[in-house]
Amino acid sequence: MKLIEVETYEQLSEKTSELIINKIKNDPHTKLGLATGSTPLGAYKRLIADHTKNGTSYEHVITVNLDEYVGLAESHSSSYRYYMNEELFNHINIKRENAHVPDGTAEDLDEECKRYEALIDNLGGIDLQLLGIGQNGHIGFNEPGTPFDSVTHVVELTENTRRVNGRFFKDIDEVPTRAITMGIASILKSKEIVLLISGKQKAEALHRLLHEEISEQFPASALKSHPNFTVIYDKAALEGV
Ligand code: PGA
């Protein structure tokens, strides 16, 4: 596990965007694993600014997102596909058919999970997977107790996750009760993993990641067994203030 400590959220975003841009410059056919949530927003803004100013091209880049709510269509403003369109895809020259998000409206969700996992494998694996972390250590929607050998699957969201994510909805009752998520094993197949941890509300999660044993009760701890795993965190996450 490699640790990169920065002072501020802005620096964390800068560092993250640099890593991604360098990756794409070295290999224009990079397969990027992407995450939603608040944490990657600053990095996405910088990717857009760099694309606009310096012309970094996403023409051959393929992206694979971690998760999606069950039942929310692309047009729903709280779906993760909508978030990705708004926060990144609409502003760079990625081909829509190369930007993958699980389909939460699929009629057969188990089939959709199988299709998604096969897609990752057929791509030859993700080159760089970006991750955020939940206060309880979840990665993607893999909540505590998720087996480390899990692949893409449907999950029942915990009440806590629904409450925390309620900020992206008009009302907590609107938050779906299920989601499709890449599993822990799907994530661990990536060649490189970068986990972003920002803010005092994540201090306990960072502390547990750094100091606790690997355990299925703390999903992010699985990443510690990965040979190319980097954590970028800011002072607020380290100090809890
Ligand atoms: P956040 O979400 O970036 O909005 O904090 C991360 C997560 O819950 O995985």
PDB file of C-alpha atoms and ligand atoms in Angstrom:
ATOM      1  CA  MET A   1       0.000   0.000   0.000  1.00  0.00           C
ATOM      2  CA  LYS A   2       1.402   3.328  -1.081  1.00  0.00           C
ATOM      3  CA  LEU A   3       0.310   6.421   0.858  1.00  0.00           C
ATOM      4  CA  ILE A   4       0.113   9.935  -0.557  1.00  0.00           C
ATOM      5  CA  GLU A   5      -0.713  12.586   2.026  1.00  0.00           C
ATOM      6  CA  VAL A   6      -1.806  16.020   0.864  1.00  0.00           C
ATOM      7  CA  GLU A   7      -2.954  19.109   2.707  1.00  0.00           C
ATOM      8  CA  THR A   8      -6.260  19.881   1.042  1.00  0.00           C
ATOM      9  CA  TYR A   9      -9.080  18.456  -1.041  1.00  0.00           C
ATOM     10  CA  GLU A  10      -7.879  20.627  -3.944  1.00  0.00           C
ATOM     11  CA  GLN A  11      -4.446  18.981  -3.805  1.00  0.00           C
ATOM     12  CA  LEU A  12      -6.042  15.538  -3.605  1.00  0.00           C
ATOM     13  CA  SER A  13      -8.059  16.352  -6.731  1.00  0.00           C
ATOM     14  CA  GLU A  14      -4.998  17.734  -8.503  1.00  0.00           C
ATOM     15  CA  LYS A  15      -2.911  14.657  -7.721  1.00  0.00           C
ATOM     16  CA  THR A  16      -5.678  12.310  -8.830  1.00  0.00           C
ATOM     17  CA  SER A  17      -6.257  14.096 -12.123  1.00  0.00           C
ATOM     18  CA  GLU A  18      -2.503  14.098 -12.803  1.00  0.00           C
ATOM     19  CA  LEU A  19      -2.354  10.329 -12.290  1.00  0.00           C
ATOM     20  CA  ILE A  20      -5.240   9.792 -14.707  1.00  0.00           C
ATOM     21  CA  ILE A  21      -3.973  12.233 -17.342  1.00  0.00           C
ATOM     22  CA  ASN A  22      -0.488  10.676 -17.275  1.00  0.00           C
ATOM     23  CA  LYS A  23      -2.007   7.237 -17.637  1.00  0.00           C
ATOM     24  CA  ILE A  24      -3.985   8.317 -20.711  1.00  0.00           C
ATOM     25  CA  LYS A  25      -0.996  10.078 -22.238  1.00  0.00           C
ATOM     26  CA  ASN A  26       1.096   6.921 -21.837  1.00  0.00           C
ATOM     27  CA  ASP A  27      -1.665   4.711 -23.216  1.00  0.00           C
ATOM     28  CA  PRO A  28      -4.496   6.357 -25.185  1.00  0.00           C
ATOM     29  CA  HIS A  29      -6.429   3.050 -24.935  1.00  0.00           C
ATOM     30  CA  THR A  30      -6.470   3.118 -21.127  1.00  0.00           C
ATOM     31  CA  LYS A  31      -9.350   1.351 -19.393  1.00  0.00           C
ATOM     32  CA  LEU A  32     -10.397   3.505 -16.475  1.00  0.00           C
ATOM     33  CA  GLY A  33     -12.539   2.340 -13.576  1.00  0.00           C
ATOM     34  CA  LEU A  34     -14.588   5.267 -12.288  1.00  0.00           C
ATOM     35  CA  ALA A  35     -16.531   6.089  -9.144  1.00  0.00           C
ATOM     36  CA  THR A  36     -19.374   8.454  -8.265  1.00  0.00           C
ATOM     37  CA  GLY A  37     -19.994  10.344  -5.000  1.00  0.00           C
ATOM     38  CA  SER A  38     -18.646  13.690  -3.823  1.00  0.00           C
ATOM     39  CA  THR A  39     -14.974  12.781  -3.542  1.00  0.00           C
ATOM     40  CA  PRO A  40     -13.976  12.403  -7.230  1.00  0.00           C
ATOM     41  CA  LEU A  41     -15.794  15.587  -8.351  1.00  0.00           C
ATOM     42  CA  GLY A  42     -12.729  17.823  -8.036  1.00  0.00           C
ATOM     43  CA  ALA A  43     -10.637  15.399 -10.089  1.00  0.00           C
ATOM     44  CA  TYR A  44     -13.332  15.180 -12.791  1.00  0.00           C
ATOM     45  CA  LYS A  45     -13.453  19.005 -12.986  1.00  0.00           C
ATOM     46  CA  ARG A  46      -9.707  19.022 -13.568  1.00  0.00           C
ATOM     47  CA  LEU A  47      -9.931  16.317 -16.251  1.00  0.00           C
ATOM     48  CA  ILE A  48     -12.488  18.468 -18.072  1.00  0.00           C
ATOM     49  CA  ALA A  49     -10.349  21.601 -17.714  1.00  0.00           C
ATOM     50  CA  ASP A  50      -7.296  19.734 -19.009  1.00  0.00           C
ATOM     51  CA  HIS A  51      -9.254  18.283 -21.935  1.00  0.00           C
ATOM     52  CA  THR A  52     -10.532  21.755 -22.862  1.00  0.00           C
ATOM     53  CA  LYS A  53      -7.186  23.486 -22.465  1.00  0.00           C
ATOM     54  CA  ASN A  54      -4.635  20.848 -23.468  1.00  0.00           C
ATOM     55  CA  GLY A  55      -6.741  18.567 -25.634  1.00  0.00           C
ATOM     56  CA  THR A  56      -6.006  15.319 -23.789  1.00  0.00           C
ATOM     57  CA  SER A  57      -8.067  12.881 -25.829  1.00  0.00           C
ATOM     58  CA  TYR A  58     -10.498  10.245 -24.565  1.00  0.00           C
ATOM     59  CA  GLU A  59     -11.287   9.022 -28.058  1.00  0.00           C
ATOM     60  CA  HIS A  60      -9.891   5.571 -27.340  1.00  0.00           C
ATOM     61  CA  VAL A  61     -10.380   5.521 -23.566  1.00  0.00           C
ATOM     62  CA  ILE A  62     -12.828   3.010 -22.122  1.00  0.00           C
ATOM     63  CA  THR A  63     -14.474   3.651 -18.755  1.00  0.00           C
ATOM     64  CA  VAL A  64     -16.194   1.187 -16.460  1.00  0.00           C
ATOM     65  CA  ASN A  65     -18.164   2.503 -13.484  1.00  0.00           C
ATOM     66  CA  LEU A  66     -18.431   0.696 -10.197  1.00  0.00           C
ATOM     67  CA  ASP A  67     -22.145   0.705  -9.554  1.00  0.00           C
ATOM     68  CA  GLU A  68     -25.686   1.890 -10.278  1.00  0.00           C
ATOM     69  CA  TYR A  69     -28.997   2.003  -8.424  1.00  0.00           C
ATOM     70  CA  VAL A  70     -31.578  -0.608  -9.358  1.00  0.00           C
ATOM     71  CA  GLY A  71     -34.604   0.964 -11.025  1.00  0.00           C
ATOM     72  CA  LEU A  72     -33.106   4.344 -11.971  1.00  0.00           C
ATOM     73  CA  ALA A  73     -32.951   5.110 -15.681  1.00  0.00           C
ATOM     74  CA  GLU A  74     -30.246   7.224 -17.306  1.00  0.00           C
ATOM     75  CA  SER A  75     -32.683  10.155 -17.357  1.00  0.00           C
ATOM     76  CA  HIS A  76     -33.163  10.091 -13.555  1.00  0.00           C
ATOM     77  CA  SER A  77     -31.116  12.919 -12.080  1.00  0.00           C
ATOM     78  CA  SER A  78     -29.936  10.740  -9.171  1.00  0.00           C
ATOM     79  CA  SER A  79     -28.795   7.801 -11.311  1.00  0.00           C
ATOM     80  CA  TYR A  80     -25.072   7.274 -11.506  1.00  0.00           C
ATOM     81  CA  ARG A  81     -25.209   7.266 -15.312  1.00  0.00           C
ATOM     82  CA  TYR A  82     -26.751  10.752 -15.161  1.00  0.00           C
ATOM     83  CA  TYR A  83     -24.052  11.874 -12.691  1.00  0.00           C
ATOM     84  CA  MET A  84     -21.284  10.592 -14.957  1.00  0.00           C
ATOM     85  CA  ASN A  85     -22.801  12.284 -18.006  1.00  0.00           C
ATOM     86  CA  GLU A  86     -23.130  15.595 -16.158  1.00  0.00           C
ATOM     87  CA  GLU A  87     -19.840  15.552 -14.277  1.00  0.00           C
ATOM     88  CA  LEU A  88     -17.559  14.103 -16.938  1.00  0.00           C
ATOM     89  CA  PHE A  89     -18.742  12.338 -20.093  1.00  0.00           C
ATOM     90  CA  ASN A  90     -20.653  15.288 -21.615  1.00  0.00           C
ATOM     91  CA  HIS A  91     -17.534  17.437 -21.407  1.00  0.00           C
ATOM     92  CA  ILE A  92     -14.848  15.174 -22.879  1.00  0.00           C
ATOM     93  CA  ASN A  93     -14.555  13.362 -26.199  1.00  0.00           C
ATOM     94  CA  ILE A  94     -15.271   9.870 -24.890  1.00  0.00           C
ATOM     95  CA  LYS A  95     -17.389   7.693 -27.187  1.00  0.00           C
ATOM     96  CA  ARG A  96     -20.689   6.922 -25.478  1.00  0.00           C
ATOM     97  CA  GLU A  97     -20.385   3.217 -26.338  1.00  0.00           C
ATOM     98  CA  ASN A  98     -17.043   3.159 -24.491  1.00  0.00           C
ATOM     99  CA  ALA A  99     -18.462   4.592 -21.231  1.00  0.00           C
ATOM    100  CA  HIS A 100     -19.916   1.718 -19.248  1.00  0.00           C
ATOM    101  CA  VAL A 101     -22.220   1.883 -16.225  1.00  0.00           C
ATOM    102  CA  PRO A 102     -24.296  -1.098 -15.014  1.00  0.00           C
ATOM    103  CA  ASP A 103     -27.898  -0.943 -16.270  1.00  0.00           C
ATOM    104  CA  GLY A 104     -30.075  -0.648 -13.175  1.00  0.00           C
ATOM    105  CA  THR A 105     -33.205  -0.921 -15.311  1.00  0.00           C
ATOM    106  CA  ALA A 106     -32.297  -4.300 -16.836  1.00  0.00           C
ATOM    107  CA  GLU A 107     -35.214  -6.740 -16.711  1.00  0.00           C
ATOM    108  CA  ASP A 108     -32.971  -9.600 -15.612  1.00  0.00           C
ATOM    109  CA  LEU A 109     -30.603  -8.157 -13.036  1.00  0.00           C
ATOM    110  CA  ASP A 110     -28.614 -11.363 -12.598  1.00  0.00           C
ATOM    111  CA  GLU A 111     -27.980 -11.472 -16.339  1.00  0.00           C
ATOM    112  CA  GLU A 112     -26.919  -7.833 -16.229  1.00  0.00           C
ATOM    113  CA  CYS A 113     -24.415  -8.614 -13.460  1.00  0.00           C
ATOM    114  CA  LYS A 114     -22.975 -11.484 -15.523  1.00  0.00           C
ATOM    115  CA  ARG A 115     -22.802  -9.290 -18.618  1.00  0.00           C
ATOM    116  CA  TYR A 116     -20.969  -6.577 -16.688  1.00  0.00           C
ATOM    117  CA  GLU A 117     -18.414  -8.896 -15.153  1.00  0.00           C
ATOM    118  CA  ALA A 118     -17.769 -10.483 -18.579  1.00  0.00           C
ATOM    119  CA  LEU A 119     -17.354  -7.001 -20.048  1.00  0.00           C
ATOM    120  CA  ILE A 120     -14.590  -6.237 -17.540  1.00  0.00           C
ATOM    121  CA  ASP A 121     -12.879  -9.548 -18.307  1.00  0.00           C
ATOM    122  CA  ASN A 122     -13.220  -9.105 -22.060  1.00  0.00           C
ATOM    123  CA  LEU A 123     -11.576  -5.706 -21.814  1.00  0.00           C
ATOM    124  CA  GLY A 124      -8.565  -7.504 -20.397  1.00  0.00           C
ATOM    125  CA  GLY A 125      -9.093  -5.877 -17.006  1.00  0.00           C
ATOM    126  CA  ILE A 126      -9.194  -2.291 -15.774  1.00  0.00           C
ATOM    127  CA  ASP A 127      -5.868  -0.432 -15.880  1.00  0.00           C
ATOM    128  CA  LEU A 128      -6.631   2.124 -13.167  1.00  0.00           C
ATOM    129  CA  GLN A 129      -9.577   1.882 -10.797  1.00  0.00           C
ATOM    130  CA  LEU A 130     -10.574   5.003  -8.899  1.00  0.00           C
ATOM    131  CA  LEU A 131     -12.414   4.478  -5.609  1.00  0.00           C
ATOM    132  CA  GLY A 132     -14.061   6.429  -2.824  1.00  0.00           C
ATOM    133  CA  ILE A 133     -14.820   4.920   0.570  1.00  0.00           C
ATOM    134  CA  GLY A 134     -17.900   4.862   2.784  1.00  0.00           C
ATOM    135  CA  GLN A 135     -17.730   5.781   6.449  1.00  0.00           C
ATOM    136  CA  ASN A 136     -18.180   2.068   7.158  1.00  0.00           C
ATOM    137  CA  GLY A 137     -15.400   1.093   4.741  1.00  0.00           C
ATOM    138  CA  HIS A 138     -17.622   0.180   1.813  1.00  0.00           C
ATOM    139  CA  ILE A 139     -16.139   0.348  -1.684  1.00  0.00           C
ATOM    140  CA  GLY A 140     -18.601   0.544  -4.526  1.00  0.00           C
ATOM    141  CA  PHE A 141     -21.742  -0.695  -2.775  1.00  0.00           C
ATOM    142  CA  ASN A 142     -19.880  -3.554  -1.113  1.00  0.00           C
ATOM    143  CA  GLU A 143     -21.021  -3.182   2.476  1.00  0.00           C
ATOM    144  CA  PRO A 144     -19.327  -4.792   5.509  1.00  0.00           C
ATOM    145  CA  GLY A 145     -19.617  -8.577   5.360  1.00  0.00           C
ATOM    146  CA  THR A 146     -19.378  -8.772   1.547  1.00  0.00           C
ATOM    147  CA  PRO A 147     -17.192 -11.775   0.643  1.00  0.00           C
ATOM    148  CA  PHE A 148     -13.847 -10.804  -0.836  1.00  0.00           C
ATOM    149  CA  ASP A 149     -14.421 -13.253  -3.696  1.00  0.00           C
ATOM    150  CA  SER A 150     -17.617 -11.476  -4.800  1.00  0.00           C
ATOM    151  CA  VAL A 151     -18.026 -10.412  -8.439  1.00  0.00           C
ATOM    152  CA  THR A 152     -20.642  -8.019  -9.872  1.00  0.00           C
ATOM    153  CA  HIS A 153     -23.875  -8.564  -7.945  1.00  0.00           C
ATOM    154  CA  VAL A 154     -27.114  -7.019  -6.693  1.00  0.00           C
ATOM    155  CA  VAL A 155     -27.017  -5.655  -3.146  1.00  0.00           C
ATOM    156  CA  GLU A 156     -29.600  -4.527  -0.622  1.00  0.00           C
ATOM    157  CA  LEU A 157     -28.440  -1.117   0.543  1.00  0.00           C
ATOM    158  CA  THR A 158     -28.070  -0.581   4.280  1.00  0.00           C
ATOM    159  CA  GLU A 159     -30.239   2.049   5.928  1.00  0.00           C
ATOM    160  CA  ASN A 160     -27.103   4.032   6.748  1.00  0.00           C
ATOM    161  CA  THR A 161     -25.947   4.112   3.123  1.00  0.00           C
ATOM    162  CA  ARG A 162     -29.438   5.125   1.991  1.00  0.00           C
ATOM    163  CA  ARG A 163     -29.483   7.913   4.577  1.00  0.00           C
ATOM    164  CA  VAL A 164     -26.005   9.186   3.624  1.00  0.00           C
ATOM    165  CA  ASN A 165     -26.858   9.059  -0.099  1.00  0.00           C
ATOM    166  CA  GLY A 166     -30.232  10.694   0.539  1.00  0.00           C
ATOM    167  CA  ARG A 167     -28.485  14.038   0.007  1.00  0.00           C
ATOM    168  CA  PHE A 168     -28.506  13.321  -3.729  1.00  0.00           C
ATOM    169  CA  PHE A 169     -32.297  12.786  -3.727  1.00  0.00           C
ATOM    170  CA  LYS A 170     -35.292  15.021  -2.983  1.00  0.00           C
ATOM    171  CA  ASP A 171     -36.418  12.668  -0.243  1.00  0.00           C
ATOM    172  CA  ILE A 172     -34.818   9.672   1.498  1.00  0.00           C
ATOM    173  CA  ASP A 173     -37.834   7.559   0.493  1.00  0.00           C
ATOM    174  CA  GLU A 174     -36.770   8.038  -3.116  1.00  0.00           C
ATOM    175  CA  VAL A 175     -33.401   6.326  -2.543  1.00  0.00           C
ATOM    176  CA  PRO A 176     -33.608   2.873  -4.120  1.00  0.00           C
ATOM    177  CA  THR A 177     -33.240  -0.088  -1.781  1.00  0.00           C
ATOM    178  CA  ARG A 178     -31.006  -2.046  -4.155  1.00  0.00           C
ATOM    179  CA  ALA A 179     -28.034  -1.478  -6.438  1.00  0.00           C
ATOM    180  CA  ILE A 180     -25.769  -3.342  -8.834  1.00  0.00           C
ATOM    181  CA  THR A 181     -22.134  -3.160  -7.827  1.00  0.00           C
ATOM    182  CA  MET A 182     -18.849  -4.570  -8.984  1.00  0.00           C
ATOM    183  CA  GLY A 183     -17.751  -7.031  -6.298  1.00  0.00           C
ATOM    184  CA  ILE A 184     -14.555  -6.940  -4.278  1.00  0.00           C
ATOM    185  CA  ALA A 185     -12.961  -9.549  -6.539  1.00  0.00           C
ATOM    186  CA  SER A 186     -13.967  -7.504  -9.617  1.00  0.00           C
ATOM    187  CA  ILE A 187     -12.216  -4.469  -8.118  1.00  0.00           C
ATOM    188  CA  LEU A 188      -9.121  -6.445  -7.120  1.00  0.00           C
ATOM    189  CA  LYS A 189      -8.694  -7.610 -10.736  1.00  0.00           C
ATOM    190  CA  SER A 190      -7.688  -4.033 -11.674  1.00  0.00           C
ATOM    191  CA  LYS A 191      -4.021  -3.534 -12.452  1.00  0.00           C
ATOM    192  CA  GLU A 192      -3.818  -0.414 -10.301  1.00  0.00           C
ATOM    193  CA  ILE A 193      -6.178   0.934  -7.635  1.00  0.00           C
ATOM    194  CA  VAL A 194      -6.335   4.497  -6.290  1.00  0.00           C
ATOM    195  CA  LEU A 195      -8.498   5.161  -3.237  1.00  0.00           C
ATOM    196  CA  LEU A 196      -9.439   8.752  -2.369  1.00  0.00           C
ATOM    197  CA  ILE A 197     -10.186   9.671   1.240  1.00  0.00           C
ATOM    198  CA  SER A 198     -11.107  13.254   2.048  1.00  0.00           C
ATOM    199  CA  GLY A 199     -12.651  15.099   4.958  1.00  0.00           C
ATOM    200  CA  LYS A 200     -13.062  14.614   8.663  1.00  0.00           C
ATOM    201  CA  GLN A 201     -16.162  12.453   8.203  1.00  0.00           C
ATOM    202  CA  LYS A 202     -13.810   9.811   6.722  1.00  0.00           C
ATOM    203  CA  ALA A 203     -11.222   9.981   9.518  1.00  0.00           C
ATOM    204  CA  GLU A 204     -12.376   6.782  11.189  1.00  0.00           C
ATOM    205  CA  ALA A 205     -12.395   4.920   7.860  1.00  0.00           C
ATOM    206  CA  LEU A 206      -8.831   6.059   7.089  1.00  0.00           C
ATOM    207  CA  HIS A 207      -7.677   5.114  10.591  1.00  0.00           C
ATOM    208  CA  ARG A 208      -9.206   1.653  10.285  1.00  0.00           C
ATOM    209  CA  LEU A 209      -7.683   1.156   6.834  1.00  0.00           C
ATOM    210  CA  LEU A 210      -4.230   2.079   8.078  1.00  0.00           C
ATOM    211  CA  HIS A 211      -4.296   0.224  11.378  1.00  0.00           C
ATOM    212  CA  GLU A 212      -6.747  -2.687  11.312  1.00  0.00           C
ATOM    213  CA  GLU A 213      -6.218  -6.206  10.055  1.00  0.00           C
ATOM    214  CA  ILE A 214      -7.680  -7.250   6.723  1.00  0.00           C
ATOM    215  CA  SER A 215     -11.272  -8.298   7.380  1.00  0.00           C
ATOM    216  CA  GLU A 216     -14.538  -8.723   5.470  1.00  0.00           C
ATOM    217  CA  GLN A 217     -16.109  -6.525   8.151  1.00  0.00           C
ATOM    218  CA  PHE A 218     -14.164  -3.622   6.627  1.00  0.00           C
ATOM    219  CA  PRO A 219     -14.397  -4.021   2.834  1.00  0.00           C
ATOM    220  CA  ALA A 220     -11.665  -1.513   1.896  1.00  0.00           C
ATOM    221  CA  SER A 221      -9.120  -3.578   3.837  1.00  0.00           C
ATOM    222  CA  ALA A 222      -9.192  -6.088   0.941  1.00  0.00           C
ATOM    223  CA  LEU A 223      -7.289  -3.520  -1.102  1.00  0.00           C
ATOM    224  CA  LYS A 224      -4.251  -3.889   1.160  1.00  0.00           C
ATOM    225  CA  SER A 225      -3.507  -7.242  -0.454  1.00  0.00           C
ATOM    226  CA  HIS A 226      -3.323  -5.642  -3.920  1.00  0.00           C
ATOM    227  CA  PRO A 227       0.230  -5.178  -5.280  1.00  0.00           C
ATOM    228  CA  ASN A 228      -0.443  -1.742  -6.829  1.00  0.00           C
ATOM    229  CA  PHE A 229      -2.693   0.088  -4.384  1.00  0.00           C
ATOM    230  CA  THR A 230      -2.381   3.794  -3.578  1.00  0.00           C
ATOM    231  CA  VAL A 231      -4.330   5.804  -0.994  1.00  0.00           C
ATOM    232  CA  ILE A 232      -4.485   9.558  -1.462  1.00  0.00           C
ATOM    233  CA  TYR A 233      -5.817  11.322   1.643  1.00  0.00           C
ATOM    234  CA  ASP A 234      -5.968  14.837   2.977  1.00  0.00           C
ATOM    235  CA  LYS A 235      -5.125  16.298   6.380  1.00  0.00           C
ATOM    236  CA  ALA A 236      -8.767  16.492   7.403  1.00  0.00           C
ATOM    237  CA  ALA A 237      -9.180  12.744   6.885  1.00  0.00           C
ATOM    238  CA  LEU A 238      -5.982  12.065   8.795  1.00  0.00           C
ATOM    239  CA  GLU A 239      -6.660  14.321  11.737  1.00  0.00           C
ATOM    240  CA  GLY A 240     -10.441  14.224  11.857  1.00  0.00           C
ATOM    241  CA  VAL A 241     -10.759  17.989  12.107  1.00  0.00           C
TER     242      VAL A 241
HETATM  243  P1  PGA B   1     -18.443  10.110  -1.165  1.00  0.00           P
HETATM  244  O1  PGA B   1     -18.919   8.603  -1.266  1.00  0.00           O
HETATM  245  O2  PGA B   1     -17.320  10.291  -2.124  1.00  0.00           O
HETATM  246  O3  PGA B   1     -19.671  10.891  -1.564  1.00  0.00           O
HETATM  247  O4  PGA B   1     -18.044  10.351   0.243  1.00  0.00           O
HETATM  248  C1  PGA B   1     -17.987   7.568  -1.221  1.00  0.00           C
HETATM  249  C2  PGA B   1     -18.684   6.271  -0.980  1.00  0.00           C
HETATM  250  O5  PGA B   1     -19.701   6.232  -0.245  1.00  0.00           O
HETATM  251  O6  PGA B   1     -18.215   5.251  -1.510  1.00  0.00           O
END
